[in-house]
Tab-separated table of C-alpha atoms and ligand atoms in Angstrom:
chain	number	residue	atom	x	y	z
A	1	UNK	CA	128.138	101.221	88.745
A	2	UNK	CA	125.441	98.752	87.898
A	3	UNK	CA	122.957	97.833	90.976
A	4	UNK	CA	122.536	94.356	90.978
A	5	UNK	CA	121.410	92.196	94.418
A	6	UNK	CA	122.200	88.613	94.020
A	7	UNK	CA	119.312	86.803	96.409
A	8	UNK	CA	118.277	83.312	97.101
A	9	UNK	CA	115.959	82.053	94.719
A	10	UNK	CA	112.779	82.617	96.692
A	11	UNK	CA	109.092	81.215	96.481
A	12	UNK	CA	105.944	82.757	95.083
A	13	UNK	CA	102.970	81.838	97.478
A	14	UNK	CA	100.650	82.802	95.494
A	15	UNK	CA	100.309	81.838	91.697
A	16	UNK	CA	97.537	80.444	89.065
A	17	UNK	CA	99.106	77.975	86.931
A	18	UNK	CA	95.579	76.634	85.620
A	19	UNK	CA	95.421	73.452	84.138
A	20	UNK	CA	95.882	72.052	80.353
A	21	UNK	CA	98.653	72.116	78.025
A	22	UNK	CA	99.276	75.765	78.644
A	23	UNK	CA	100.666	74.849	82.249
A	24	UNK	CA	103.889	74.465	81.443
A	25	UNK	CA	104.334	77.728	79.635
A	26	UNK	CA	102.962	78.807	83.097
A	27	UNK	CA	105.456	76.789	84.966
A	28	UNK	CA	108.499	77.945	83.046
A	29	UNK	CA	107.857	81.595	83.315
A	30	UNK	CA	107.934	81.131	87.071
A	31	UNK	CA	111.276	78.839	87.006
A	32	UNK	CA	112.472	81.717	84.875
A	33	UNK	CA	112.150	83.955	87.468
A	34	UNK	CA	114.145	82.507	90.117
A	35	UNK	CA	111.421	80.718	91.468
A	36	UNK	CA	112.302	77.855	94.134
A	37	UNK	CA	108.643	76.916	94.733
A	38	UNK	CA	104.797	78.321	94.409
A	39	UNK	CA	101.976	77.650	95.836
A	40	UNK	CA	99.440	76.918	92.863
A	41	UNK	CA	96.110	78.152	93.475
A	42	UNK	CA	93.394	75.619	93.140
A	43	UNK	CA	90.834	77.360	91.300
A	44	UNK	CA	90.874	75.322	88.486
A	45	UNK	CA	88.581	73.711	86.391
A	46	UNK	CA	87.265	71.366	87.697
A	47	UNK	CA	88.554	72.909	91.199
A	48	UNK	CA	90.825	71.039	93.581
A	49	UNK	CA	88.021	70.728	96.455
A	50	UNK	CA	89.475	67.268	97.576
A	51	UNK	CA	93.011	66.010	98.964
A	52	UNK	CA	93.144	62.387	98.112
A	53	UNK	CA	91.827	60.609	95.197
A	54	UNK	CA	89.926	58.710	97.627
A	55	UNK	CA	88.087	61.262	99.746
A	56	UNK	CA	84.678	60.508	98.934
A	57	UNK	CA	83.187	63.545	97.072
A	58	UNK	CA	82.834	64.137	93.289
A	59	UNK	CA	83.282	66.699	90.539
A	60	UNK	CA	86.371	67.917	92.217
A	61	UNK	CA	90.343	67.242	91.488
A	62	UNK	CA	92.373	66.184	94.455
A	63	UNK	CA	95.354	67.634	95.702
A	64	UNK	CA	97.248	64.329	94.821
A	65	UNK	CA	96.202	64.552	91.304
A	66	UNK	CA	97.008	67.835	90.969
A	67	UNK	CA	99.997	67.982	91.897
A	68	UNK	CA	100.822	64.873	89.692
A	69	UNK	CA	99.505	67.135	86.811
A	70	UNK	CA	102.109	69.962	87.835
A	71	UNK	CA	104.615	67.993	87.842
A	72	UNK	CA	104.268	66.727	84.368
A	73	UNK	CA	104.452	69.586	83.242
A	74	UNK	CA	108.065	70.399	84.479
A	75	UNK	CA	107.311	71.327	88.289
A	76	UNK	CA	109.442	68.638	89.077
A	77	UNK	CA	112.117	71.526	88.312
A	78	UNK	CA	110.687	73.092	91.848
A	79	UNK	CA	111.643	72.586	94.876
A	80	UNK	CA	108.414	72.498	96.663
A	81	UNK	CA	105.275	73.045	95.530
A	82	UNK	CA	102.212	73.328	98.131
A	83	UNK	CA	98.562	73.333	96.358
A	84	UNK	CA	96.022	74.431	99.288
A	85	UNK	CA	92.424	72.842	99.086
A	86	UNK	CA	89.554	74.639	97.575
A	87	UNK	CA	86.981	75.457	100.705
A	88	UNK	CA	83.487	74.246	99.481
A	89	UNK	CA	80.080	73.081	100.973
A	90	UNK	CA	81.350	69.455	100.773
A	91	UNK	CA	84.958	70.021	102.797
A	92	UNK	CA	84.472	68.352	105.839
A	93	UNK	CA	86.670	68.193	108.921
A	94	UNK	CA	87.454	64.610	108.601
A	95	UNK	CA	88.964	65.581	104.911
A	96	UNK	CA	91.301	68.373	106.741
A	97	UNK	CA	92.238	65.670	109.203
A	98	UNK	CA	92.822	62.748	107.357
A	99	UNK	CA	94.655	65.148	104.888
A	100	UNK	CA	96.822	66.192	107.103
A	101	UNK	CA	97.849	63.328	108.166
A	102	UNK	CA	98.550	62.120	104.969
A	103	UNK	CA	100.928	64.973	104.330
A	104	UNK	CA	99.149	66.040	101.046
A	105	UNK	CA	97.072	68.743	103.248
A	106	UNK	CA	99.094	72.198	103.901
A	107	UNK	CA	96.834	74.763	103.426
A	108	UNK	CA	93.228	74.981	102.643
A	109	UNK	CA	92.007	78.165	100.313
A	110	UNK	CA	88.518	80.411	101.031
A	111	UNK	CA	87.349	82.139	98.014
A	112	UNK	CA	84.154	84.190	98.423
A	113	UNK	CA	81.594	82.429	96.529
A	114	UNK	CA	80.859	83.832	93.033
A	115	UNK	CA	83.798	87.067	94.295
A	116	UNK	CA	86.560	86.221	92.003
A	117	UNK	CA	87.587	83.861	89.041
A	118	UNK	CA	86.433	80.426	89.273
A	119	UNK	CA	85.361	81.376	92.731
A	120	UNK	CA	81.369	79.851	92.122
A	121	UNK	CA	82.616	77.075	94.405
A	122	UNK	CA	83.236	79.389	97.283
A	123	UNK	CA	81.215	78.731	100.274
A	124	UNK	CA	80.378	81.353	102.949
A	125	UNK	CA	82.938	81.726	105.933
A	126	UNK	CA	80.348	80.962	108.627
A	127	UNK	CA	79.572	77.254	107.436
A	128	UNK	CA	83.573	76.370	107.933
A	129	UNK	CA	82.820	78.098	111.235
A	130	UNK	CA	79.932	75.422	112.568
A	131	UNK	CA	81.138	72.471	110.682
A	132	UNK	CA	84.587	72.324	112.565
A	133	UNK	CA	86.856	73.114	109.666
A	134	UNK	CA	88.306	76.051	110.883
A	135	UNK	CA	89.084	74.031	114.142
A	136	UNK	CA	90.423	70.833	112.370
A	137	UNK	CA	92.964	73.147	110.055
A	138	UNK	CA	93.869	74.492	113.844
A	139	UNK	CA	94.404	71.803	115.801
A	140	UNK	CA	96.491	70.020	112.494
A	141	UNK	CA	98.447	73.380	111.997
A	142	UNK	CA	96.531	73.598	108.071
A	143	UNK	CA	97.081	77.329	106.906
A	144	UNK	CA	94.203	79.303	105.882
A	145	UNK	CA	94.823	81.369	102.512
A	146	UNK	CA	91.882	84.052	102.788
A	147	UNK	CA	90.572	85.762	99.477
A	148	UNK	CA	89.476	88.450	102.052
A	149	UNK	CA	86.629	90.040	100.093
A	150	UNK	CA	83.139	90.309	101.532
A	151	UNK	CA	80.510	88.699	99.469
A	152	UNK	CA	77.107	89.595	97.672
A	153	UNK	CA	77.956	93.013	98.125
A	154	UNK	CA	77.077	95.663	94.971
A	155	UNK	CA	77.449	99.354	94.428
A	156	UNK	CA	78.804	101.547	96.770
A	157	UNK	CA	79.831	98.148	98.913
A	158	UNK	CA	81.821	97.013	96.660
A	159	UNK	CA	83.512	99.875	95.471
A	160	UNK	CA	82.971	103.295	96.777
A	161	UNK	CA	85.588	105.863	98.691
A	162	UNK	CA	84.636	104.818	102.034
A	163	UNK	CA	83.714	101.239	101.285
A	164	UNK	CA	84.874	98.282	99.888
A	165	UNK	CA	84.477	94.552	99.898
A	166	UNK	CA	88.043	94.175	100.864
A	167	UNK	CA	87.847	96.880	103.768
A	168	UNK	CA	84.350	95.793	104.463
A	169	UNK	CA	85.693	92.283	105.168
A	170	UNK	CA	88.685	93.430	107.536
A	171	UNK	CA	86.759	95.233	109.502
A	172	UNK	CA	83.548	93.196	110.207
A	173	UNK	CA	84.684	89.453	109.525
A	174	UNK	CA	88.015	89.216	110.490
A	175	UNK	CA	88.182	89.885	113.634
A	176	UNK	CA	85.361	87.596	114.813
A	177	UNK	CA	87.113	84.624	113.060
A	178	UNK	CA	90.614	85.445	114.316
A	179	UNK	CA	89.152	85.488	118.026
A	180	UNK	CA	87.643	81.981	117.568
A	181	UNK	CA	90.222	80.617	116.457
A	182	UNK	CA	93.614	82.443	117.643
A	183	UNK	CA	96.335	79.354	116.699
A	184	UNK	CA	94.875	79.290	113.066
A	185	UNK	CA	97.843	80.095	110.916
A	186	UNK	CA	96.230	82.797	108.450
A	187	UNK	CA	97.508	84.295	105.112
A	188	UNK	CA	96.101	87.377	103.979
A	189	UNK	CA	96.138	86.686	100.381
A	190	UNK	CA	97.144	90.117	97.870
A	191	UNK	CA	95.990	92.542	100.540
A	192	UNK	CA	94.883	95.953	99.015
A	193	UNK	CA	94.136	98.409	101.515
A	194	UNK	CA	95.116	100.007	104.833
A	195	UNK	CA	92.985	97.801	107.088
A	196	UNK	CA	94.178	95.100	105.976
A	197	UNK	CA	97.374	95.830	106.702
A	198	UNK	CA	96.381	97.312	110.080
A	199	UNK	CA	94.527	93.669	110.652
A	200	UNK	CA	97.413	91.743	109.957
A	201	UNK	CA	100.202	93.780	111.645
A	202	UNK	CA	97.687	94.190	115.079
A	203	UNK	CA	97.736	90.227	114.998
A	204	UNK	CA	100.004	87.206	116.574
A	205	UNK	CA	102.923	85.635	114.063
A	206	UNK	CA	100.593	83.146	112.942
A	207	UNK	CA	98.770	85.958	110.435
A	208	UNK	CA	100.305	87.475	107.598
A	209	UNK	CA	100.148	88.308	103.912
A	210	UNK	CA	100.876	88.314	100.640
A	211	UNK	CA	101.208	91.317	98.852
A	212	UNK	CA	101.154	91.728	94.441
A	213	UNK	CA	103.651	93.606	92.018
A	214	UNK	CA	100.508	95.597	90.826
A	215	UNK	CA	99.249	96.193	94.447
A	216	UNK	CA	102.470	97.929	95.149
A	217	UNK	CA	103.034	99.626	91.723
A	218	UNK	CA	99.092	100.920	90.834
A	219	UNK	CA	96.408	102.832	92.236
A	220	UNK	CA	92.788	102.671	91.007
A	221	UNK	CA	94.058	106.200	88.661
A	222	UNK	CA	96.354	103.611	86.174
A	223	UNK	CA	93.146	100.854	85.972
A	224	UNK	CA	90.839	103.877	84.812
A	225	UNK	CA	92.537	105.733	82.949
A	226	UNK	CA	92.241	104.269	79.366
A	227	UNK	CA	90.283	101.893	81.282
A	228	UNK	CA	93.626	99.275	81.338
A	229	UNK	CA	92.356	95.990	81.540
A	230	UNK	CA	95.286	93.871	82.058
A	231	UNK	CA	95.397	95.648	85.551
A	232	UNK	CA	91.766	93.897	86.194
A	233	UNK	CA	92.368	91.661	88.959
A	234	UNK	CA	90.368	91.349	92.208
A	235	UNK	CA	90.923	92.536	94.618
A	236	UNK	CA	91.037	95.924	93.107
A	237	UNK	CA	93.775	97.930	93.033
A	238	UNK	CA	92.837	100.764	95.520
A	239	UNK	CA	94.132	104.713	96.243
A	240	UNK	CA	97.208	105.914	97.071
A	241	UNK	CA	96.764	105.796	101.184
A	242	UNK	CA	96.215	102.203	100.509
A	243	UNK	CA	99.101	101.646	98.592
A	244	UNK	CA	100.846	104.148	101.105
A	245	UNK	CA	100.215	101.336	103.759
A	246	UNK	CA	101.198	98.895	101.791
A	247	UNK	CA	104.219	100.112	100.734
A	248	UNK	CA	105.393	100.615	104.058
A	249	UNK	CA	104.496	97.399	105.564
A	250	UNK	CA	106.632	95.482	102.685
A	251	UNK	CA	109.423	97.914	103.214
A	252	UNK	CA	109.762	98.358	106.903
A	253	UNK	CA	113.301	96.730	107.927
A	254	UNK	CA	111.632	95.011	110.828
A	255	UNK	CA	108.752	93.104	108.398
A	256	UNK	CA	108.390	89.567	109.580
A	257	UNK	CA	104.624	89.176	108.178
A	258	UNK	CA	104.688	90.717	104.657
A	259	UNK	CA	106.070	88.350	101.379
A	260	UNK	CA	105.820	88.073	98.123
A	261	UNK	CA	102.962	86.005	96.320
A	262	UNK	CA	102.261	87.473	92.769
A	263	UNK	CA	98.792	86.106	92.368
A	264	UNK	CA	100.061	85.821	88.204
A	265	UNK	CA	96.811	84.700	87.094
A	266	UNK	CA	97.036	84.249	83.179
A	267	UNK	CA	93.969	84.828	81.083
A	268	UNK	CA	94.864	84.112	77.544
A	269	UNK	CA	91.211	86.560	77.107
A	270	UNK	CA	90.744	89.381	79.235
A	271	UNK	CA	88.597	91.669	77.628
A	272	UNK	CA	84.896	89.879	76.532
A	273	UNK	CA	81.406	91.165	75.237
A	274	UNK	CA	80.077	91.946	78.694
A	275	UNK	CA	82.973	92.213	81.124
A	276	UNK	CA	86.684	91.622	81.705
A	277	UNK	CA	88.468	88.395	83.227
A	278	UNK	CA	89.682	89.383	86.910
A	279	UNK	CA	94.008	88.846	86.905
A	280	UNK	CA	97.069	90.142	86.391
A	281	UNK	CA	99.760	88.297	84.657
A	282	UNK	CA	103.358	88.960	86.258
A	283	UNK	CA	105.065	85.428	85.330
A	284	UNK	CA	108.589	86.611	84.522
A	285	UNK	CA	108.319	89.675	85.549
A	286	UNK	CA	107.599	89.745	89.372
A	287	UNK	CA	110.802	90.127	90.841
A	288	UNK	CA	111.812	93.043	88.519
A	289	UNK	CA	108.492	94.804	89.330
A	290	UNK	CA	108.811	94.191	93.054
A	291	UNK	CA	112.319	95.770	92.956
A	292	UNK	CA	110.927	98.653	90.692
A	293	UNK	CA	107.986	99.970	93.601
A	294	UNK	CA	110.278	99.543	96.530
A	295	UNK	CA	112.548	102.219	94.275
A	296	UNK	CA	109.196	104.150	93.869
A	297	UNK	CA	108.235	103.759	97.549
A	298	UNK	CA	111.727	105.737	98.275
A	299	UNK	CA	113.897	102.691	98.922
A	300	UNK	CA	117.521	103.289	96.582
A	301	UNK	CA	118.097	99.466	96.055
A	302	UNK	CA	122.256	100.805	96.094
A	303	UNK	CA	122.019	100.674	99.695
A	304	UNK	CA	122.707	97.681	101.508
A	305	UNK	CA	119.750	98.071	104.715
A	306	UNK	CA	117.257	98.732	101.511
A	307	UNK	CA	118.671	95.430	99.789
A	308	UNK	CA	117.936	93.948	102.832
A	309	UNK	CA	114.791	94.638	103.498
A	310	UNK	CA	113.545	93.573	99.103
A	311	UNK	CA	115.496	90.122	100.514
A	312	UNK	CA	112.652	89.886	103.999
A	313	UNK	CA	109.755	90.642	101.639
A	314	UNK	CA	111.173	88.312	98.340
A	315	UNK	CA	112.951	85.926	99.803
A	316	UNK	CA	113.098	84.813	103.359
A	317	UNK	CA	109.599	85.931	105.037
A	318	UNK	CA	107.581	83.437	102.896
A	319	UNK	CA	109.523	80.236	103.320
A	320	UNK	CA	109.930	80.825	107.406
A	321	UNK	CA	106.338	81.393	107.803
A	322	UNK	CA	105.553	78.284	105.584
A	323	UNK	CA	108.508	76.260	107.196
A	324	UNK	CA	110.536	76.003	103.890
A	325	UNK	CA	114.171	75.818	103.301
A	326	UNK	CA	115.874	78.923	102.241
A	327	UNK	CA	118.030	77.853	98.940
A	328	UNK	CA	121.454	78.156	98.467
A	329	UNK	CA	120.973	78.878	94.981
A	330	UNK	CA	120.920	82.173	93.797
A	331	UNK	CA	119.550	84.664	91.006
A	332	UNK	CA	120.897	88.089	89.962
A	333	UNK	CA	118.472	91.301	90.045
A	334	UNK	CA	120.105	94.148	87.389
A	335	UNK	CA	119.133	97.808	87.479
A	336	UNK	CA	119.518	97.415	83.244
A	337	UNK	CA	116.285	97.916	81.289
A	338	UNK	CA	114.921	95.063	79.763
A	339	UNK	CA	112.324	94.124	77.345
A	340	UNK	CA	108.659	93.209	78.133
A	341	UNK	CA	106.769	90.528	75.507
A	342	UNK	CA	103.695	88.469	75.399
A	343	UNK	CA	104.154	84.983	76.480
A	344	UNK	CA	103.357	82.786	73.636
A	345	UNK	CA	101.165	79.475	74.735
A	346	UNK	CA	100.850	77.736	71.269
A	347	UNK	CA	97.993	79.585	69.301
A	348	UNK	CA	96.984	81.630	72.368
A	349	UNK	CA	99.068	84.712	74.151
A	350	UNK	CA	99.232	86.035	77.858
A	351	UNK	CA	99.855	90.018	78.304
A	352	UNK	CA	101.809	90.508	81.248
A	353	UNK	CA	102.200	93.616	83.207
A	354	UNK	CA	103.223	96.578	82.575
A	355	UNK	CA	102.797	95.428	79.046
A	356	UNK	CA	99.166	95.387	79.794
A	357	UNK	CA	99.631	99.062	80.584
A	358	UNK	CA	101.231	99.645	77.097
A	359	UNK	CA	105.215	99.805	78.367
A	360	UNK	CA	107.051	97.503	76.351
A	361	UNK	CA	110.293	97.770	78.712
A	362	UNK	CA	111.200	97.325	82.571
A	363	UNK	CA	113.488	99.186	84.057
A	364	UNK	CA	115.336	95.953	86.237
A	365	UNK	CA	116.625	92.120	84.502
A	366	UNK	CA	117.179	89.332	85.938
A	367	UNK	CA	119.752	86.408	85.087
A	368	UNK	CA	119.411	82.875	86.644
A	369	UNK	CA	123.176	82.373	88.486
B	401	DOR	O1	92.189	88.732	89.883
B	401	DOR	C1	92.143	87.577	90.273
B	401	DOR	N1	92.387	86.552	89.431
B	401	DOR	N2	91.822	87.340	91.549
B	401	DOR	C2	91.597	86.095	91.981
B	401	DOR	O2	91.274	85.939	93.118
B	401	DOR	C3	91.658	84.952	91.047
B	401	DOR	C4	92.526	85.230	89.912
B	401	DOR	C5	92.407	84.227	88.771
B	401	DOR	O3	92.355	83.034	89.047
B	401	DOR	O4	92.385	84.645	87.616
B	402	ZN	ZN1	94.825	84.348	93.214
């Protein structure tokens, strides 16, 4: 008989859907995969570093416009979509409060400055710290979506067996800022590595995380090897331990704190003269990989308790710790092989995974009910 799991259609809380006519390519390969929602990262260009058009700071989108863009380009079709401001020098705590009260302001997104893709806006964790941002997203229950990656870090810092900007982070930053300010509601964003899961699983309810197809599926073995580029995305994928702990945390039956947010970050070029675009592309794809490493981690999706547990981490985890409804619509999830293309954005391409890795086929397909 053919395993198939028929779930809610569940929300990706973590996805780049850019900006331009290429968005709603973007937007239909998430609606194609059962997606109710997303939150849309706002790393764009320009960045979405205000909330309303008239928040008085320039060179920025704002959240309103934004979101006006997405849904021209068919995000009406969602049911919710939550963009979270871009942290910068000029985010003040005024902006998070009047935001909030507007009902535009949800979340509010720290990328380390210069760490990641369009990240040059980032501004160091301290300054939100002393300028009472932190304590305004608080007291207006604003989540924090962490990039947790230390900064200005090089060699064996950033990348080493015993270090890494991720771990490095976890272990000296974290801690310090979840002390200061313990109602903060805090996502881990596409955690990598076993302190980062220890972090978030030795904290309250009000931190958790999102966790990737590729963090789940690869190891740092797949990026080198043939030195893959498509699996270039930052955080790095790490070493098996890591993905050990990861694995575990997603598929532990009692997992309140672990969901799904893809971090599908399309880069119609990856590979350039003097260094490769950070992101993985999983728009289509995501559920069907998610469902193929909790087979690998030892889960037999045939079983009802494992079914269970892919419908915590997909499904239902997300929305509860965001405080959105659960749909009653449905999508199918087939153990039948299916094929893997490019995703065609008018003269330009996107390679998603593991077509990136040179597999052409999955080994799960999904049908919208
Ligand atoms: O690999 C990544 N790609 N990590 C990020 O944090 C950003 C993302 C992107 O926007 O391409
Ligand atoms: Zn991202």
């Amino acid at each position: 008989m053919t395993t198939s799991m028929t779930l809610p259609l569940w929300y990706d809380l973590h996805v780049h859907l850019r900006q331009g006519e290429n968005m709603s390519v973007y937007i239909q390969a998430q609606l194609d995969m059962g997606c109710a929602g997303v939150l849309a990262m706002p790393n764009t260009k320009p960045p979405v570093g205000k909330v309303l058009e008239s928040d008085p700071v320039d060179g920025y989108w704002s959240i309103e416009n934004y979101m006006g863009q997405i849904m021209d380009a068919g995000g009406t079709a969602f049911k919710s979509v939550i963009t979270p401001l871009y942290l910068t020098k000029d985010t003040s705590a005024e902006m998070i409060k009047n935001g909030a009260a507007s009902g535009m302001l949800k979340a509010c997104k720290y990328y380390p400055p210069h760490g990641t893709t369009n990240a040059d806006h980032g501004s160091p964790l301290a300054g939100f710290i002393d300028n009472g941002v932190f304590q305004a997203m608080s007291d207006a229950g604003v989540v924090l979506c962490i990039h947790g990656e230390e900064h200005g870090t090089t060699g064996v810092d950033y990348f080493d067996a015993d270090h890494n900007a991720e771990k490095n982070f976890y272990l000296n930053e974290m801690p310090a800022l979840r002390a200061a300010f313990p109602d903060l509601k805090i996502v881990c964003e596409h955690i990598t590595t076993k302190e980062a899961v220890s972090f978030v699983k030795s904290s309250s309810d009000n931190i958790a995380a999102t966790v990737t197809p590729q963090h789940l599926l690869y190891t740092v073995g797949h990026l080198v090897q043939g030195l893959k580029y498509h699996l270039y995305c930052l955080p790095l994928v790490k070493f098996d331990a890591d993905r050990d702990a990861i694995r575990n945390a997603v598929t532990d039956p009692d997992n309140t704190k672990f969901f799904a947010g893809t971090d599908s970050a399309p880069h119609t070029t990856k590979a350039t003269p003097c260094g490769c675009a950070a992101g993985c592309f999983t728009g289509g794809v995501a559920p069907q990989l998610y469902a193929q490493a909790f087979e690998e981690a030892g889960l037999d999706l045939n079983d009802t308790h494992a079914q269970k547990s892919f419908e915590k981490f997909l499904c239902l985890n997300g929305p509860q710790f965001y405080g959105l409804d659960i749909p009653e619509e449905t999508f199918t999830l087939m153990r039948v092989e299916s094929d893997v293309e490019t995703l065609q954005c008018g003269s330009e391409s996107v390679t998603p995974l593991p077509l990136g890795l040179g597999m052409n086929t999955i080994a799960w397909s999904i049908k919208r009910s």
